[in-house]
PDB file of C-alpha atoms in Angstrom:
ATOM      1  CA  MET A  57      99.045  61.899 113.294  1.00 71.00           C
ATOM      2  CA  ASN A  58     101.103  65.013 114.283  1.00 75.00           C
ATOM      3  CA  SER A  59      99.535  68.228 115.626  1.00 81.00           C
ATOM      4  CA  PHE A  60     100.133  71.323 113.633  1.00 75.00           C
ATOM      5  CA  SER A  61     102.687  72.487 116.268  1.00 77.00           C
ATOM      6  CA  GLU A  62     104.543  69.125 115.942  1.00 78.00           C
ATOM      7  CA  PHE A  63     104.358  69.358 112.193  1.00 74.00           C
ATOM      8  CA  LEU A  64     106.076  72.695 112.316  1.00 74.00           C
ATOM      9  CA  ALA A  65     108.839  71.414 114.590  1.00 75.00           C
ATOM     10  CA  LEU A  66     109.876  68.767 112.090  1.00 71.00           C
ATOM     11  CA  SER A  67     113.532  69.277 111.161  1.00 65.00           C
ATOM     12  CA  ASP A  68     113.199  68.665 107.389  1.00 72.00           C
ATOM     13  CA  LEU A  69     110.482  71.286 106.968  1.00 70.00           C
ATOM     14  CA  ASP A  70     111.614  74.150 104.813  1.00 72.00           C
ATOM     15  CA  GLN A  71     108.374  75.687 103.566  1.00 74.00           C
ATOM     16  CA  ILE A  72     104.622  75.608 104.091  1.00 74.00           C
ATOM     17  CA  VAL A  73     102.219  76.229 101.250  1.00 77.00           C
ATOM     18  CA  VAL A  74      98.775  77.467 102.168  1.00 76.00           C
ATOM     19  CA  LEU A  75      96.100  77.598  99.378  1.00 78.00           C
ATOM     20  CA  VAL A  76      93.219  79.883  99.903  1.00 73.00           C
ATOM     21  CA  SER A  77      90.455  80.411  97.424  1.00 74.00           C
ATOM     22  CA  GLU A  78      89.699  84.024  96.364  1.00 68.00           C
ATOM     23  CA  LYS A  79      86.133  83.326  97.016  1.00 72.00           C
ATOM     24  CA  ASP A  80      86.974  82.837 100.740  1.00 71.00           C
ATOM     25  CA  ILE A  81      88.660  86.283 101.125  1.00 66.00           C
ATOM     26  CA  SER A  82      86.502  89.284 101.638  1.00 61.00           C
ATOM     27  CA  GLN A  83      88.943  91.684  99.895  1.00 60.00           C
ATOM     28  CA  PRO A  84      91.014  89.729  97.310  1.00 54.00           C
ATOM     29  CA  GLY A  85      93.243  92.762  96.613  1.00 59.00           C
ATOM     30  CA  MET A  86      94.750  92.318 100.079  1.00 64.00           C
ATOM     31  CA  LEU A  87      96.599  89.266  98.715  1.00 64.00           C
ATOM     32  CA  ASN A  88      98.849  91.741  96.751  1.00 71.00           C
ATOM     33  CA  GLU A  89      99.470  94.316  99.502  1.00 81.00           C
ATOM     34  CA  GLY A  90     103.079  95.284  99.646  1.00 84.00           C
ATOM     35  CA  ARG A  91     103.815  94.042  96.018  1.00 90.00           C
ATOM     36  CA  TRP A  92     104.043  95.985  92.805  1.00 94.00           C
ATOM     37  CA  VAL A  93     101.275  94.755  90.452  1.00 93.00           C
ATOM     38  CA  ALA A  94     100.051  95.700  86.976  1.00 93.00           C
ATOM     39  CA  SER A  95      97.421  98.370  87.209  1.00 94.00           C
ATOM     40  CA  GLY A  96      95.634  97.539  83.922  1.00 93.00           C
ATOM     41  CA  LYS A  97      96.920 100.861  82.421  1.00 95.00           C
ATOM     42  CA  LYS A  98      99.927 100.727  80.126  1.00 93.00           C
ATOM     43  CA  ASP A  99     103.278 100.754  81.982  1.00 96.00           C
ATOM     44  CA  TRP A 100     101.731 101.847  85.284  1.00 98.00           C
ATOM     45  CA  LEU A 101     102.231  99.671  88.383  1.00 97.00           C
ATOM     46  CA  ILE A 102     100.588 100.111  91.821  1.00 96.00           C
ATOM     47  CA  ARG A 103     101.543  98.888  95.295  1.00 95.00           C
ATOM     48  CA  VAL A 104      99.112  99.139  98.133  1.00 94.00           C
ATOM     49  CA  ASP A 105     100.727  98.858 101.527  1.00 93.00           C
ATOM     50  CA  ALA A 106      98.751  97.896 104.666  1.00 90.00           C
ATOM     51  CA  ALA A 107      98.066 100.119 107.630  1.00 90.00           C
ATOM     52  CA  ASP A 108     100.157  99.845 110.752  1.00 90.00           C
ATOM     53  CA  PRO A 109      98.430 101.403 113.767  1.00 89.00           C
ATOM     54  CA  ALA A 110     101.574 100.974 115.828  1.00 90.00           C
ATOM     55  CA  ILE A 111     103.502 103.622 113.910  1.00 91.00           C
ATOM     56  CA  PRO A 112     100.660 105.001 113.003  1.00 88.00           C
ATOM     57  CA  LEU A 113     100.642 104.471 109.331  1.00 92.00           C
ATOM     58  CA  GLN A 114      97.576 104.432 107.080  1.00 94.00           C
ATOM     59  CA  ARG A 115      96.782 102.057 104.298  1.00 93.00           C
ATOM     60  CA  HIS A 116      98.308 103.753 101.201  1.00 94.00           C
ATOM     61  CA  VAL A 117      99.055 103.337  97.545  1.00 96.00           C
ATOM     62  CA  HIS A 118     102.219 103.978  95.586  1.00 96.00           C
ATOM     63  CA  ILE A 119     101.937 104.427  91.750  1.00 98.00           C
ATOM     64  CA  ALA A 120     104.826 104.437  89.335  1.00 97.00           C
ATOM     65  CA  ARG A 121     105.954 103.604  85.790  1.00 98.00           C
ATOM     66  CA  SER A 122     107.401 100.121  85.656  1.00 95.00           C
ATOM     67  CA  LYS A 123     111.006 101.511  85.335  1.00 97.00           C
ATOM     68  CA  HIS A 124     110.531 103.669  88.489  1.00 97.00           C
ATOM     69  CA  THR A 125     109.405 101.302  91.166  1.00 95.00           C
ATOM     70  CA  SER A 126     112.728 101.767  92.995  1.00 95.00           C
ATOM     71  CA  ALA A 127     112.830 105.519  92.638  1.00 95.00           C
ATOM     72  CA  LYS A 128     110.605 107.068  95.227  1.00 93.00           C
ATOM     73  CA  ASN A 129     110.992 110.627  93.691  1.00 95.00           C
ATOM     74  CA  GLN A 130     109.354 109.282  90.452  1.00 97.00           C
ATOM     75  CA  GLN A 131     106.221 108.065  92.307  1.00 97.00           C
ATOM     76  CA  ALA A 132     102.962 109.422  93.600  1.00 96.00           C
ATOM     77  CA  SER A 133     101.425 108.045  96.729  1.00 96.00           C
ATOM     78  CA  TRP A 134      98.320 108.696  98.761  1.00 96.00           C
ATOM     79  CA  ASN A 135      96.914 107.575 102.112  1.00 96.00           C
ATOM     80  CA  GLU A 136      93.377 106.262 102.361  1.00 94.00           C
ATOM     81  CA  ASP A 137      92.304 109.604 103.899  1.00 95.00           C
ATOM     82  CA  LYS A 138      93.234 111.197 100.605  1.00 94.00           C
ATOM     83  CA  THR A 139      96.392 112.990 101.904  1.00 93.00           C
ATOM     84  CA  ARG A 140      99.723 112.621 100.213  1.00 94.00           C
ATOM     85  CA  HIS A 141     101.978 109.898 101.470  1.00 94.00           C
ATOM     86  CA  ASP A 142     105.786 110.296 101.330  1.00 90.00           C
ATOM     87  CA  LYS A 143     105.371 114.045 101.122  1.00 85.00           C
ATOM     88  CA  GLY A 144     109.177 114.547 100.771  1.00 87.00           C
ATOM     89  CA  SER A 145     109.519 112.479  97.698  1.00 92.00           C
ATOM     90  CA  PHE A 146     105.961 112.807  96.121  1.00 92.00           C
ATOM     91  CA  ASN A 147     106.378 113.528  92.450  1.00 93.00           C
ATOM     92  CA  ALA A 148     103.958 116.339  91.603  1.00 90.00           C
ATOM     93  CA  SER A 149     104.094 115.723  87.899  1.00 92.00           C
ATOM     94  CA  VAL A 150     103.160 112.069  88.286  1.00 95.00           C
ATOM     95  CA  GLY A 151     100.559 112.922  90.931  1.00 93.00           C
ATOM     96  CA  SER A 152      98.843 115.478  88.699  1.00 91.00           C
ATOM     97  CA  LEU A 153      97.978 112.911  85.993  1.00 94.00           C
ATOM     98  CA  LYS A 154      94.367 111.930  85.918  1.00 94.00           C
ATOM     99  CA  VAL A 155      95.241 108.365  85.118  1.00 96.00           C
ATOM    100  CA  VAL A 156      97.327 108.140  88.247  1.00 96.00           C
ATOM    101  CA  GLN A 157      94.670 109.806  90.381  1.00 96.00           C
ATOM    102  CA  ASN A 158      92.076 107.359  89.062  1.00 96.00           C
ATOM    103  CA  LEU A 159      94.356 104.414  89.817  1.00 97.00           C
ATOM    104  CA  ALA A 160      94.875 105.640  93.379  1.00 96.00           C
ATOM    105  CA  ARG A 161      91.189 106.096  93.998  1.00 96.00           C
ATOM    106  CA  ASP A 162      90.414 102.515  92.644  1.00 94.00           C
ATOM    107  CA  ALA A 163      93.159 100.939  94.686  1.00 93.00           C
ATOM    108  CA  LEU A 164      92.078 102.568  97.945  1.00 94.00           C
ATOM    109  CA  GLY A 165      88.359 102.008  97.255  1.00 92.00           C
ATOM    110  CA  LEU A 166      87.544 105.804  97.138  1.00 95.00           C
ATOM    111  CA  PRO A 167      84.779 107.214  95.103  1.00 95.00           C
ATOM    112  CA  GLN A 168      85.739 108.621  91.656  1.00 93.00           C
ATOM    113  CA  ASP A 169      84.980 112.130  92.801  1.00 92.00           C
ATOM    114  CA  ALA A 170      87.126 111.919  95.851  1.00 93.00           C
ATOM    115  CA  ILE A 171      89.706 114.876  95.799  1.00 92.00           C
ATOM    116  CA  LEU A 172      93.259 113.679  96.404  1.00 93.00           C
ATOM    117  CA  GLU A 173      95.740 116.078  98.043  1.00 89.00           C
ATOM    118  CA  HIS A 174      98.147 117.451  95.553  1.00 74.00           C
ATOM    119  CA  VAL A 175     100.402 120.436  94.812  1.00 65.00           C
ATOM    120  CA  THR A 176     100.220 121.640  91.190  1.00 58.00           C
ATOM    121  CA  SER A 177     103.459 123.641  90.978  1.00 57.00           C
ATOM    122  CA  PRO A 178     105.962 125.425  93.308  1.00 59.00           C
ATOM    123  CA  ARG A 179     104.418 128.170  95.354  1.00 60.00           C
ATOM    124  CA  ALA A 180     101.005 126.813  94.352  1.00 60.00           C
ATOM    125  CA  VAL A 181      97.932 126.353  96.468  1.00 61.00           C
ATOM    126  CA  LEU A 182      97.327 122.956  98.037  1.00 63.00           C
ATOM    127  CA  LEU A 183      93.674 121.862  98.019  1.00 62.00           C
ATOM    128  CA  GLU A 184      92.986 120.582 101.506  1.00 61.00           C
ATOM    129  CA  SER A 185      89.299 119.629 101.261  1.00 61.00           C
ATOM    130  CA  VAL A 186      85.967 120.556  99.860  1.00 61.00           C
ATOM    131  CA  ALA A 187      82.778 120.872 101.945  1.00 60.00           C
ATOM    132  CA  GLU A 188      79.209 121.537 100.872  1.00 60.00           C
ATOM    133  CA  PRO A 189      77.333 122.736 103.903  1.00 60.00           C
ATOM    134  CA  ASP A 190      73.823 123.691 102.914  1.00 62.00           C
ATOM    135  CA  ALA A 191      74.580 123.332  99.239  1.00 60.00           C
ATOM    136  CA  ILE A 192      77.236 126.068  99.353  1.00 62.00           C
ATOM    137  CA  CYS A 193      80.494 124.794  98.154  1.00 60.00           C
ATOM    138  CA  VAL A 194      83.407 125.815 100.354  1.00 58.00           C
ATOM    139  CA  ALA A 195      87.008 124.903  99.415  1.00 60.00           C
ATOM    140  CA  TYR A 196      89.880 124.965 101.992  1.00 60.00           C
ATOM    141  CA  PHE A 197      93.309 125.896 100.685  1.00 63.00           C
ATOM    142  CA  ARG A 198      96.746 126.049 102.221  1.00 63.00           C
ATOM    143  CA  LEU A 199      99.613 127.918 100.696  1.00 62.00           C
ATOM    144  CA  SER A 200     102.518 125.646  99.992  1.00 55.00           C
ATOM    145  CA  SER A 201     106.073 126.003  98.669  1.00 54.00           C
ATOM    146  CA  ALA A 202     107.878 123.448  96.560  1.00 51.00           C
ATOM    147  CA  GLY A 203     108.400 120.137  98.270  1.00 51.00           C
ATOM    148  CA  ALA A 204     105.883 120.740 101.019  1.00 47.00           C
TER     149      ALA A 204
END
């Protein structure tokens, strides 16, 4: 019987198939990270990309219509800290849709009331965060120009 290292060194080996049951994985969604998958909403696809602390890069989600998965300027994307990802190509029209925001929250495991960073129109206000110290609601805004 060969060891696993010896098995890998075999010259006629061209692929390895590893089968893992979903019940053995703590977060089954991780199996699809980096791949476009159906969202469950008509014509919308999502892709969750893993974090890379070396860059640093947060875990984030991209959302697009099926025909726009190769067009970054037709997508909305958010990091798991609720900030916009790919700010230079973030499509504000796509990102303003409630269905897209809900898909992003679900994909990132955020609560449904989580506020995702977005710009509603050029020269609009960017909602940074909301805090409720002592039951007084405080909203933090930053002025933003188009493409910010």
